[in-house]
Coordinates of C-alpha atoms and ligand atoms in Angstrom, one line a residue:
Chain F
M5 CA 41.8 45.0 14.6
S6 CA 43.3 46.0 11.4
P7 CA 44.8 49.8 12.1
V8 CA 42.8 50.9 8.9
L9 CA 39.4 49.6 9.8
A10 CA 40.1 50.6 13.6
Q11 CA 40.7 54.0 12.5
A12 CA 37.7 53.8 10.1
S13 CA 35.3 53.0 12.5
G14 CA 36.3 56.1 14.8
G15 CA 34.3 58.1 12.6
I16 CA 31.5 56.0 11.2
R17 CA 28.3 58.1 10.8
W18 CA 26.1 55.3 11.8
S19 CA 22.8 58.2 12.3
W20 CA 23.3 58.1 8.4
I21 CA 21.0 54.5 8.5
G22 CA 18.1 56.1 10.2
D23 CA 18.8 58.9 7.8
N24 CA 17.7 57.2 4.9
L25 CA 15.2 54.5 6.2
D26 CA 13.1 55.3 3.2
D27 CA 15.5 55.0 0.8
I28 CA 16.8 51.3 2.3
W29 CA 13.2 50.5 2.4
E30 CA 12.4 51.4 -1.3
A31 CA 15.9 49.3 -1.7
T32 CA 14.8 46.4 0.1
V33 CA 11.3 46.2 -2.0
E34 CA 13.3 46.7 -5.2
H35 CA 15.1 43.7 -4.0
L36 CA 12.4 41.4 -3.4
W37 CA 10.7 42.3 -6.4
L38 CA 13.7 41.5 -8.6
T39 CA 14.4 38.2 -6.8
G40 CA 10.6 37.4 -6.8
I41 CA 10.2 37.9 -10.4
A42 CA 13.3 35.4 -11.3
M43 CA 11.5 32.7 -9.0
V44 CA 8.5 33.0 -10.2
V45 CA 9.4 32.5 -14.3
G46 CA 12.6 30.5 -12.9
F47 CA 9.7 28.3 -11.5
A48 CA 7.4 28.5 -14.2
I49 CA 10.0 27.0 -17.1
A50 CA 11.5 24.4 -14.1
M51 CA 8.5 23.0 -14.2
V52 CA 7.7 22.7 -17.6
L53 CA 11.4 21.3 -18.2
S54 CA 10.9 18.8 -15.5
V55 CA 7.4 17.5 -16.7
L56 CA 9.1 17.4 -20.0
A57 CA 12.1 15.4 -18.5
I58 CA 9.8 12.8 -16.9
R59 CA 7.8 12.2 -19.6
Y60 CA 10.5 12.0 -21.9
R61 CA 13.5 10.6 -20.2
R62 CA 15.5 11.3 -23.4
L63 CA 15.4 14.6 -22.5
Y64 CA 16.5 14.4 -19.1
G65 CA 20.2 13.8 -19.3
P66 CA 20.0 17.2 -22.2
I67 CA 18.4 19.2 -19.7
T68 CA 19.9 18.6 -16.4
A69 CA 23.3 19.4 -18.7
T70 CA 22.4 22.5 -19.9
T71 CA 21.2 23.9 -16.9
G72 CA 24.1 22.4 -15.2
V73 CA 26.8 24.3 -17.4
I74 CA 24.8 27.4 -17.0
F75 CA 25.1 27.4 -13.5
T76 CA 28.9 26.9 -13.4
I77 CA 29.3 30.0 -15.7
P78 CA 30.6 32.3 -13.6
S79 CA 28.1 35.4 -12.7
F80 CA 29.9 38.3 -13.9
A81 CA 31.1 36.3 -16.8
L82 CA 27.1 35.6 -17.7
F83 CA 25.6 39.1 -17.3
F84 CA 28.2 40.6 -19.9
V85 CA 28.0 37.9 -22.2
L86 CA 24.3 39.4 -22.4
A87 CA 24.6 42.8 -22.1
P88 CA 25.7 43.7 -25.8
F89 CA 22.1 42.0 -26.3
T90 CA 20.1 43.2 -23.7
G91 CA 21.9 46.2 -22.5
L92 CA 22.3 47.3 -19.0
T93 CA 18.7 46.3 -17.9
V94 CA 16.2 44.4 -15.5
L95 CA 15.6 42.2 -18.4
T96 CA 19.5 41.4 -18.3
A97 CA 19.4 40.9 -14.6
E98 CA 16.3 38.9 -14.6
I99 CA 17.4 36.4 -17.7
G100 CA 20.5 35.5 -15.6
L101 CA 18.7 35.2 -12.3
V102 CA 16.0 33.1 -14.2
L103 CA 18.9 31.2 -15.5
Y104 CA 20.6 30.6 -12.6
T105 CA 17.6 29.3 -10.9
L106 CA 16.9 26.4 -13.0
L107 CA 19.3 23.6 -12.1
V108 CA 18.9 24.0 -8.7
L109 CA 14.7 24.1 -9.3
V110 CA 14.9 21.4 -12.1
R111 CA 16.7 19.0 -10.3
N112 CA 14.9 19.2 -6.9
T113 CA 11.4 18.8 -9.0
V114 CA 12.8 15.7 -10.8
A115 CA 14.0 13.9 -7.7
G116 CA 10.5 15.0 -6.0
L117 CA 8.4 13.5 -9.2
D118 CA 10.9 10.5 -9.0
G119 CA 10.4 10.0 -5.5
V120 CA 6.8 9.2 -5.5
P121 CA 6.7 5.5 -5.1
E122 CA 6.1 3.2 -7.8
D123 CA 3.5 1.4 -5.4
V124 CA 1.6 4.8 -4.9
K125 CA 1.2 5.9 -8.5
E126 CA 0.2 1.7 -9.2
A127 CA -2.8 1.9 -7.1
A128 CA -3.7 5.5 -7.9
R129 CA -3.6 4.3 -11.7
G130 CA -5.7 1.0 -10.5
M131 CA -8.4 2.7 -9.2
G132 CA -9.5 4.9 -12.0
Y133 CA -6.9 8.3 -11.8
T134 CA -6.4 9.7 -15.1
R135 CA -2.7 11.1 -16.2
N136 CA -3.2 14.8 -15.5
R137 CA -5.4 13.9 -12.0
L138 CA -2.5 11.8 -11.2
F139 CA 0.4 14.3 -11.2
L140 CA -1.9 17.1 -9.9
E141 CA -3.7 15.0 -6.7
I142 CA -0.7 12.5 -6.0
E143 CA 2.3 13.1 -7.6
L144 CA 2.7 17.2 -7.1
P145 CA 1.6 17.5 -3.8
L146 CA 3.6 13.9 -2.8
A147 CA 6.7 15.9 -4.7
L148 CA 6.5 19.0 -2.6
P149 CA 8.6 18.6 0.3
V150 CA 11.4 18.0 -2.2
I151 CA 9.9 20.9 -4.3
I152 CA 10.2 23.5 -1.6
A153 CA 13.6 22.3 -0.4
G154 CA 14.6 23.3 -3.8
L155 CA 12.9 26.2 -3.9
R156 CA 14.4 27.5 -1.0
I157 CA 17.8 27.0 -2.1
A158 CA 17.1 29.0 -5.1
T159 CA 15.7 31.7 -3.4
V160 CA 18.9 32.4 -0.8
T161 CA 21.0 32.3 -4.2
T162 CA 19.0 34.5 -6.2
V163 CA 18.7 37.2 -3.2
G164 CA 22.7 37.0 -2.8
L165 CA 22.8 37.4 -6.5
V166 CA 20.5 40.4 -7.2
T167 CA 22.7 42.6 -5.2
I168 CA 25.7 41.4 -7.8
T169 CA 22.9 42.6 -10.7
A170 CA 22.9 46.0 -8.7
L171 CA 26.0 46.3 -11.3
I172 CA 23.8 46.3 -14.3
T173 CA 20.4 47.8 -12.7
F174 CA 21.8 49.7 -10.0
G175 CA 18.7 48.6 -8.3
G176 CA 17.8 46.5 -5.0
L177 CA 20.2 46.8 -1.8
G178 CA 23.5 46.0 -3.6
R179 CA 23.4 49.8 -4.8
F180 CA 24.3 50.5 -1.1
I181 CA 27.3 48.8 -1.9
L182 CA 28.5 50.4 -5.2
D183 CA 27.5 53.7 -3.6
G184 CA 29.7 52.8 -0.7
L185 CA 32.5 52.0 -2.8
Q186 CA 32.7 55.0 -4.8
Q187 CA 32.4 57.1 -1.4
N188 CA 35.8 55.9 -0.1
L189 CA 34.6 53.1 1.5
F190 CA 31.5 55.1 2.9
V191 CA 30.5 52.1 6.0
P192 CA 27.4 52.3 6.5
K193 CA 26.2 51.6 3.0
L194 CA 29.0 48.8 2.4
V195 CA 27.0 47.5 6.0
V196 CA 23.2 48.1 4.4
G197 CA 24.1 46.4 0.8
A198 CA 25.6 43.0 2.7
V199 CA 23.7 42.4 5.8
G200 CA 20.0 43.3 4.5
P201 CA 20.3 40.6 1.7
T202 CA 21.2 38.3 4.1
V203 CA 18.9 39.3 6.5
L204 CA 16.1 39.2 3.3
A205 CA 17.5 35.6 2.6
L206 CA 17.2 34.4 5.7
V207 CA 13.4 35.2 6.3
L208 CA 12.6 34.2 2.7
D209 CA 13.9 30.7 3.6
G210 CA 12.3 30.8 6.9
A211 CA 9.1 31.9 5.1
L212 CA 9.4 29.0 2.7
L213 CA 9.7 26.1 5.0
L214 CA 6.3 27.5 7.2
V215 CA 4.6 27.4 3.7
Q216 CA 6.2 23.7 3.7
R217 CA 5.0 22.9 7.2
A218 CA 1.9 24.3 6.1
L219 CA 1.5 22.3 2.7
T220 CA 2.6 19.5 3.8
P221 CA 1.4 18.4 7.5
W222 CA 1.5 14.7 6.8
S223 CA 5.6 14.5 6.1
R224 CA 5.8 16.0 9.4
R225 CA 3.6 13.7 11.2
A226 CA 5.1 10.9 9.2
A227 CA 8.6 11.9 10.5
A228 CA 7.6 12.0 14.0
Chain M
M7 CA -25.2 -21.3 -13.8
T8 CA -25.1 -18.2 -13.9
D9 CA -22.6 -16.2 -16.5
P10 CA -18.7 -15.6 -15.1
M11 CA -18.1 -12.5 -14.1
I12 CA -14.8 -12.4 -15.8
R13 CA -13.7 -14.4 -18.5
L14 CA -10.6 -15.1 -20.4
D15 CA -10.2 -16.3 -23.3
G16 CA -6.8 -16.7 -24.7
A17 CA -5.2 -14.1 -23.2
T18 CA -1.7 -13.3 -23.7
K19 CA 0.8 -11.0 -23.0
T20 CA 3.9 -10.4 -24.9
F21 CA 6.4 -7.9 -23.3
P22 CA 8.2 -5.2 -25.5
G23 CA 11.6 -6.3 -26.5
T24 CA 10.8 -10.2 -25.0
S25 CA 10.1 -13.4 -27.4
T26 CA 8.2 -15.9 -25.2
P27 CA 4.9 -14.7 -23.6
A28 CA 4.3 -13.8 -20.1
V29 CA 1.3 -15.1 -20.4
D30 CA 0.2 -17.4 -23.3
A31 CA -3.2 -17.8 -24.1
L32 CA -4.9 -18.3 -20.9
S33 CA -8.8 -19.6 -21.2
L34 CA -10.5 -19.6 -18.0
E35 CA -13.8 -18.2 -16.3
V36 CA -14.3 -16.8 -13.1
P37 CA -17.7 -17.2 -11.5
T38 CA -20.0 -14.8 -10.0
G39 CA -19.3 -14.5 -6.6
E40 CA -16.7 -16.2 -5.9
I41 CA -13.0 -16.5 -4.8
V42 CA -10.4 -17.6 -7.3
V43 CA -7.0 -18.1 -6.2
F44 CA -4.0 -17.9 -8.9
V45 CA -1.0 -19.5 -7.5
G46 CA 2.1 -20.6 -8.7
P47 CA 6.2 -20.4 -8.5
S48 CA 7.4 -16.9 -9.0
G49 CA 7.2 -15.3 -13.3
C50 CA 4.7 -17.4 -14.2
G51 CA 2.9 -14.8 -15.0
K52 CA -0.1 -14.1 -11.8
T53 CA 0.6 -10.7 -11.8
T54 CA 0.6 -10.4 -15.5
T55 CA -3.0 -11.7 -15.8
L56 CA -4.3 -10.3 -12.6
K57 CA -3.4 -6.8 -14.6
M58 CA -4.7 -7.8 -17.6
I59 CA -8.3 -7.8 -16.3
N60 CA -8.0 -4.2 -15.5
R61 CA -5.7 -3.3 -18.4
I62 CA -3.1 -1.5 -16.1
I63 CA -1.2 -4.2 -18.4
E64 CA -2.7 -4.3 -22.0
P65 CA -2.8 -7.8 -23.9
T66 CA -1.1 -8.2 -26.6
G67 CA -3.4 -11.3 -27.4
G68 CA -7.3 -12.9 -26.6
T69 CA -10.3 -11.6 -25.2
I70 CA -11.1 -10.1 -21.7
T71 CA -14.6 -9.9 -20.8
V72 CA -15.7 -8.5 -17.2
D73 CA -19.7 -8.2 -16.4
G74 CA -20.0 -9.2 -20.2
V75 CA -17.9 -6.4 -22.0
D76 CA -14.6 -6.6 -23.9
V77 CA -12.5 -4.5 -21.6
R78 CA -11.3 -3.0 -24.2
D79 CA -14.4 -1.8 -25.2
R80 CA -14.4 0.7 -21.9
E81 CA -12.1 3.7 -21.1
P82 CA -8.9 2.4 -18.9
H83 CA -10.0 5.1 -16.3
L84 CA -13.8 4.2 -16.1
L85 CA -13.5 0.3 -16.1
R86 CA -10.9 0.9 -13.1
R87 CA -13.4 2.6 -11.3
D88 CA -15.8 -0.3 -11.1
I89 CA -13.1 -2.6 -10.1
G90 CA -11.4 -2.8 -6.8
Y91 CA -7.6 -3.6 -6.5
V92 CA -5.6 -4.2 -3.7
I93 CA -1.7 -4.6 -4.0
Q94 CA 1.0 -6.1 -1.9
Q95 CA 2.2 -2.3 -1.2
I96 CA -0.9 -1.3 -0.8
G97 CA -0.1 2.4 -2.4
L98 CA -2.0 4.2 0.6
F99 CA -1.7 7.8 -0.8
P100 CA 0.9 8.7 2.3
H101 CA -0.2 12.8 1.7
R102 CA -3.9 12.1 2.2
T103 CA -5.4 10.7 5.9
I104 CA -7.3 7.2 6.1
A105 CA -10.5 8.8 5.9
Q106 CA -9.4 10.6 2.7
N107 CA -7.7 7.1 1.2
V108 CA -11.0 5.1 1.1
A109 CA -13.1 7.5 0.0
T110 CA -10.7 7.9 -3.5
V111 CA -13.2 6.0 -5.6
P112 CA -16.3 8.0 -4.5
R113 CA -14.7 11.2 -4.8
L114 CA -13.5 9.9 -8.6
L115 CA -17.1 8.9 -9.3
G116 CA -18.5 11.9 -7.8
W117 CA -20.5 11.0 -5.0
D118 CA -21.5 14.2 -3.0
E119 CA -20.0 14.9 0.6
D120 CA -22.8 12.7 3.2
R121 CA -22.6 10.0 0.7
T122 CA -18.7 9.6 0.8
R123 CA -18.7 10.1 4.6
A124 CA -21.4 7.9 5.6
R125 CA -19.5 5.2 3.2
V126 CA -16.0 5.9 4.6
D127 CA -17.8 5.2 8.0
E128 CA -19.5 2.4 7.1
L129 CA -16.0 1.2 5.9
L130 CA -14.0 1.4 8.5
V131 CA -16.6 -0.7 11.0
T132 CA -17.0 -3.3 8.4
M133 CA -13.1 -3.7 8.4
G134 CA -12.3 -3.4 12.0
L135 CA -11.0 -0.2 12.0
D136 CA -11.2 2.2 14.9
E137 CA -13.3 5.5 14.0
E138 CA -10.8 7.8 15.0
L139 CA -8.2 6.1 12.8
G140 CA -9.6 8.0 10.1
A141 CA -8.0 11.5 10.7
R142 CA -4.4 9.3 11.1
Y143 CA -1.9 9.6 8.1
P144 CA -0.8 6.2 6.3
A145 CA 2.3 6.5 7.9
E146 CA 0.6 6.6 11.8
L147 CA -1.0 2.8 11.2
S148 CA 0.5 -0.7 11.7
G149 CA 1.4 -2.6 8.6
G150 CA -2.1 -4.9 9.6
Q151 CA -4.0 -1.6 10.0
R152 CA -2.8 -0.3 6.4
Q153 CA -3.6 -3.7 4.5
R154 CA -6.8 -3.2 5.6
V155 CA -7.5 0.5 4.9
G156 CA -6.3 -1.0 1.3
V157 CA -9.1 -3.4 1.3
A158 CA -11.3 -0.9 2.6
R159 CA -10.5 1.4 -0.1
A160 CA -10.4 -1.5 -2.9
L161 CA -14.4 -1.8 -1.4
A162 CA -15.5 1.8 -1.0
A163 CA -17.8 2.4 -4.2
D164 CA -19.5 -1.2 -4.0
P165 CA -17.7 -2.7 -7.2
P166 CA -18.6 -6.2 -8.2
V167 CA -15.1 -7.3 -8.6
L168 CA -11.7 -7.2 -6.7
L169 CA -8.5 -8.1 -7.6
M170 CA -5.9 -8.8 -5.2
D171 CA -2.1 -9.3 -5.9
E172 CA -0.4 -10.7 -2.8
P173 CA -2.7 -8.3 0.0
F174 CA -1.2 -10.2 2.5
G175 CA 2.5 -10.8 1.5
A176 CA 3.8 -8.1 3.3
V177 CA 3.0 -8.8 7.0
D178 CA 3.6 -11.5 9.7
P179 CA 2.0 -14.8 9.7
I180 CA -0.4 -14.4 12.4
V181 CA -1.7 -11.0 11.4
R182 CA -1.8 -13.2 7.3
G183 CA -4.1 -15.6 9.4
R184 CA -6.1 -13.0 10.9
L185 CA -7.1 -11.1 7.7
Q186 CA -7.8 -14.3 5.7
V187 CA -10.1 -15.2 8.3
E188 CA -11.7 -11.9 8.2
L189 CA -11.8 -11.5 4.1
L190 CA -13.7 -15.0 4.4
D191 CA -16.0 -13.2 6.5
L192 CA -16.0 -10.4 4.8
Q193 CA -16.8 -12.6 1.4
A194 CA -19.9 -14.3 3.0
R195 CA -21.7 -11.0 3.7
L196 CA -20.3 -9.5 0.2
R197 CA -20.3 -12.3 -2.6
K198 CA -17.9 -10.2 -4.5
T199 CA -15.9 -12.1 -7.6
I200 CA -12.7 -11.8 -6.1
V201 CA -9.6 -12.9 -8.2
F202 CA -6.9 -13.2 -5.6
V203 CA -2.9 -13.9 -6.1
T204 CA -0.7 -15.8 -4.2
H205 CA 2.4 -17.8 -4.3
D206 CA 1.2 -19.6 -0.7
I207 CA -0.5 -22.7 -1.4
D208 CA -1.5 -22.8 2.2
E209 CA -3.3 -19.3 1.5
A210 CA -4.8 -20.2 -1.7
I211 CA -6.6 -23.7 -0.2
H212 CA -7.7 -21.4 2.9
L213 CA -9.3 -18.7 0.8
G214 CA -9.8 -20.3 -2.7
D215 CA -13.3 -21.1 -3.8
R216 CA -11.4 -22.5 -7.0
I217 CA -7.9 -22.3 -6.8
A218 CA -5.6 -21.9 -10.7
I219 CA -2.3 -23.7 -10.9
L220 CA -0.2 -21.7 -12.9
N221 CA 3.1 -22.8 -14.5
V222 CA 5.5 -20.2 -16.4
G223 CA 4.1 -18.7 -19.1
G224 CA 0.7 -18.2 -17.7
H225 CA -0.1 -22.1 -18.2
L226 CA -3.2 -23.7 -16.5
E227 CA -2.2 -27.1 -14.9
Q228 CA -5.2 -27.2 -12.9
Y229 CA -8.3 -25.3 -12.0
A230 CA -10.6 -26.8 -9.5
P231 CA -11.8 -26.3 -6.0
P232 CA -9.1 -26.7 -3.6
E233 CA -10.7 -30.0 -2.6
D234 CA -10.5 -31.9 -6.1
I235 CA -6.9 -30.4 -6.4
L236 CA -5.9 -32.1 -3.3
R237 CA -7.3 -34.9 -3.7
E238 CA -6.6 -35.2 -7.2
P239 CA -3.8 -33.4 -8.8
A240 CA -4.5 -33.0 -12.3
T241 CA -0.6 -33.3 -13.4
P242 CA 2.7 -33.7 -11.9
F243 CA 3.4 -30.3 -11.5
V244 CA 0.7 -29.8 -9.8
E245 CA 1.9 -32.3 -7.2
E246 CA 5.0 -31.2 -6.5
F247 CA 3.6 -27.7 -6.2
L248 CA 1.1 -28.5 -3.5
G249 CA 3.9 -30.0 -1.9
P250 CA 4.1 -32.8 1.1
E251 CA 1.5 -33.1 3.7
R252 CA -1.6 -33.1 1.0
G253 CA -3.4 -35.2 3.3
L254 CA -3.5 -32.7 6.4
K255 CA -3.9 -29.9 4.0
R256 CA -7.3 -31.4 2.6
L257 CA -7.9 -32.7 6.2
A258 CA -7.5 -29.0 6.8
L259 CA -10.3 -27.8 4.7
R260 CA -13.2 -29.9 6.6
T261 CA -14.6 -29.2 9.9
V262 CA -15.7 -31.2 12.8
A263 CA -19.1 -30.0 12.1
D264 CA -18.8 -31.9 8.6
L265 CA -18.4 -34.8 9.9
G266 CA -21.8 -35.1 11.2
E267 CA -23.4 -36.7 14.0
L268 CA -20.6 -38.7 16.4
G269 CA -22.1 -40.5 18.6
L270 CA -22.0 -41.2 22.2
G271 CA -18.2 -43.3 21.7
N272 CA -16.5 -44.9 24.3
C273 CA -18.7 -43.8 27.4
V274 CA -20.8 -44.7 29.8
Q275 CA -22.8 -42.6 32.6
A276 CA -21.5 -42.2 35.8
D277 CA -24.4 -44.5 37.2
A278 CA -23.7 -47.6 34.9
S279 CA -22.4 -50.5 36.5
V280 CA -19.0 -51.5 36.4
E281 CA -19.7 -54.7 34.2
E282 CA -21.7 -52.5 31.5
A283 CA -18.3 -50.0 31.4
A284 CA -15.9 -52.7 30.6
Q285 CA -18.5 -54.0 28.0
V286 CA -18.3 -50.5 26.5
A287 CA -15.0 -50.4 26.3
A288 CA -14.6 -53.8 25.2
E289 CA -16.5 -53.1 22.1
H290 CA -14.5 -50.2 21.5
Q291 CA -11.7 -52.1 21.6
E292 CA -10.3 -49.6 24.2
R293 CA -8.8 -50.2 27.8
W294 CA -9.9 -47.1 29.5
I295 CA -13.7 -45.8 29.4
G296 CA -15.2 -42.2 29.1
I297 CA -17.5 -41.3 32.7
L298 CA -20.5 -39.0 31.7
D299 CA -22.7 -36.8 34.0
G300 CA -25.8 -36.6 31.8
D301 CA -25.1 -34.5 28.7
R302 CA -21.2 -33.3 30.8
L303 CA -18.2 -35.5 30.2
R304 CA -16.5 -35.9 33.6
G305 CA -13.4 -37.4 32.4
W306 CA -11.9 -40.8 31.7
A307 CA -10.6 -43.8 34.0
W308 CA -8.4 -47.4 32.8
V309 CA -10.8 -50.3 33.0
S310 CA -8.8 -52.2 35.2
D311 CA -9.0 -49.3 37.8
L312 CA -12.6 -50.3 38.1
D313 CA -12.3 -53.5 39.9
G314 CA -14.3 -53.7 43.0
A315 CA -15.9 -50.7 42.3
R316 CA -19.8 -51.0 42.3
R317 CA -20.5 -48.2 39.6
A318 CA -18.4 -46.4 36.5
G319 CA -18.4 -43.2 38.2
D320 CA -17.0 -44.4 41.8
V321 CA -13.2 -44.6 41.0
E322 CA -11.3 -41.2 40.1
T323 CA -11.6 -39.9 36.7
S324 CA -8.5 -38.0 35.0
L325 CA -9.6 -35.2 32.4
F326 CA -9.5 -35.3 28.8
R327 CA -7.2 -32.3 27.8
V328 CA -7.8 -31.4 24.4
A329 CA -11.6 -30.8 23.5
L330 CA -12.9 -29.5 20.1
S331 CA -15.7 -27.5 18.6
A332 CA -17.8 -28.0 15.7
E333 CA -16.1 -25.5 13.8
D334 CA -12.4 -26.5 14.1
T335 CA -10.7 -28.5 11.4
L336 CA -9.8 -31.8 10.7
R337 CA -6.6 -31.4 10.9
A338 CA -6.7 -30.1 14.5
A339 CA -8.9 -32.6 15.4
L340 CA -6.1 -35.3 14.0
D341 CA -3.6 -32.6 16.5
G342 CA -5.5 -33.4 19.6
L343 CA -6.2 -36.6 18.6
V344 CA -2.5 -37.5 18.6
R345 CA -1.7 -35.6 21.7
S346 CA -4.3 -37.5 23.9
R347 CA -3.2 -40.5 25.9
T348 CA -6.8 -41.7 24.9
G349 CA -6.1 -41.6 20.8
V350 CA -9.7 -40.2 20.9
A351 CA -10.5 -35.9 20.3
V352 CA -13.5 -34.8 22.5
V353 CA -16.1 -32.6 20.7
L354 CA -17.8 -30.1 23.1
G355 CA -20.7 -28.0 22.4
P356 CA -22.2 -24.8 23.7
D357 CA -22.0 -24.8 27.6
Q358 CA -19.3 -27.6 27.1
R359 CA -22.2 -30.2 26.2
Y360 CA -20.6 -33.6 25.7
D361 CA -21.0 -33.5 21.6
G362 CA -18.8 -37.4 21.1
M363 CA -15.7 -38.1 19.9
I364 CA -13.2 -38.7 17.6
T365 CA -11.3 -41.3 16.4
L366 CA -8.9 -42.2 13.9
A367 CA -11.2 -44.6 11.8
R368 CA -13.5 -42.0 11.8
L369 CA -11.5 -39.5 10.2
N370 CA -10.3 -41.8 7.6
Q371 CA -13.9 -43.0 6.3
A372 CA -14.1 -39.1 5.7
M373 CA -11.3 -38.7 3.7
V374 CA -11.7 -42.0 1.6
S375 CA -15.7 -41.1 1.5
Ligands
LIG14 N1 7.1 -5.1 -17.5 C1 7.8 -5.9 -18.1 N2 8.6 -6.2 -18.7 C2 9.0 -7.1 -19.3 N3 8.8 -8.4 -18.6 C3 7.9 -8.3 -17.8 C4 7.4 -7.2 -17.4 N4 6.5 -7.2 -16.5 C5 6.9 -9.1 -15.9 N5 7.4 -9.3 -17.3 C6 7.8 -11.2 -17.0 O1 6.5 -11.4 -17.1 C7 6.8 -13.1 -16.3 C8 5.7 -13.0 -15.3 O2 6.1 -11.8 -14.3 P1 4.9 -11.8 -13.2 O3 4.8 -10.2 -12.8 O4 3.6 -11.9 -13.8 O5 5.2 -13.1 -12.3 P2 4.1 -13.1 -11.1 O6 3.5 -15.1 -11.5 O7 3.2 -12.4 -10.5 O8 5.5 -13.7 -10.1 P3 5.7 -13.0 -8.7 O9 4.8 -14.3 -7.7 O10 6.9 -13.0 -8.3 O11 4.8 -12.0 -8.5 C9 8.2 -12.8 -15.6 O12 8.9 -13.5 -16.2 C10 9.1 -11.4 -15.8 O13 10.3 -11.2 -15.5
LIG15 MG1 3.3 -11.0 -8.8

């Protein structure tokens, strides 16, 4: 252990956490909201893009290329590019967050839909499914395991990014890190700001896994 | 003759970006209630033709009617709900249980719950599937069971027409043989109009009321009942496609019952005199004689062994090792005949009753007539 940390830990006021549970809870809920909005909007946009990419194959290249490029922009840079237009607002943060979800969500949704076996689709068409019913009742359910896998990755990523958008919005659990840094490395705040999102990410990931199991009982039994 | 259920009139398909048609002006009629088998080498256009009937593939020329209606006059998805469709890969819905899979078309047609459930139960029984399989997912079934579910699903809304594209192509030969027999049993009861695609000529001969032999480009080489095709192949292509052993394949189309009354054959009752036995054997130009106890066949003995005995039944007999029944094919009869030491195949009826014996001469006579 380094001398600095050893010294610091001597005087850590862990009781701060117990005294500020209300604050922490509020920040957690805020964190969830920021994550949730980004996921819902991102998922909706990704679905539209994926369906477009599947129906019009020409679009697949441009769509994945664009979302791919966005994904490689460092998050700080992206937010600073957006800030002059939309200010240091929740909107700025959400635009960035949504953009970051797109690559994973589109790629997985397209892969999921592409993975639906051709013979299953042909049998469905041959029995008289219309295109829309085929999509909703056959293709979408069969793509679900892969789509939800994408949602899990995107959710975990977003929970982490929301910690960073505290720089812009000063909302969510990330603000404790900012506070802690300003108050001369006030350790309890740093810990809450760092551990909180991690726990949150794990919980959401687990929840989505349960959702997937509930929605696709056939895929687990098939693997067994 | 009643109107044909399906009529192709100059049906043509030229795929985009290709110059020669995959199917070029194919005309044929599929009679109501018959099984017509499309057979031919890979790429000759069997699947393309089949899929033009339910408009999975849109024809680029000619007319196709089903039950007197031009298929182009119907919405494709509505047309397809009236036509059962089975493909080689089956294409069961992995996320739906077997019962739900079978209920597919009834659901699309908007049947109520009770009627659908009753129909599903009925079909599982019809296809020889255990009731408990209904709650399983397709991945939890064997290949043969899945194939049966595929057929059950196609039959669900009781369509008059069934299109089957190599439906038994993916299962092993033993299961395939069983499924073929089941299909014929089913057809005997349901009298559907079935178009069946295969590239296995033996399957075609076994199943088809008529066989359409196609050449590249969907060119119809011969369209006739299997018996006629085997007896008189219309073209060298057909002859070659039928392969060797055409005679044996014809034998496989007929049964022992088709031979009619067989007569007693080279046999005498056990209490017949030795002289009588020797005389019967001589008439049949055989050196052995069959010994009967009433309507049971005891076995056979060498005529030379009868010397010194009083009655034909006094000597020790050998058993006929191969026994046929009325529903065995003549091909099986020939096989039995070749394998037996006496050069005849014995036919037994119910309760082992002796019904007569088949000789090579008798088989020959049946095939030339
Ligand atoms: N979608 C398509 N686009 C272009 N050509 C096609 C298409 N589908 C089939 N063909 C061509 O049309 C011809 C007939 O194909 P089809 O699938 O009907 O053959 P098949 O008789 O069913 O053969 P197999 O026994 O191998 O199944 C082939 O030459 C094939 O390459
Ligand atoms: Mg084919």
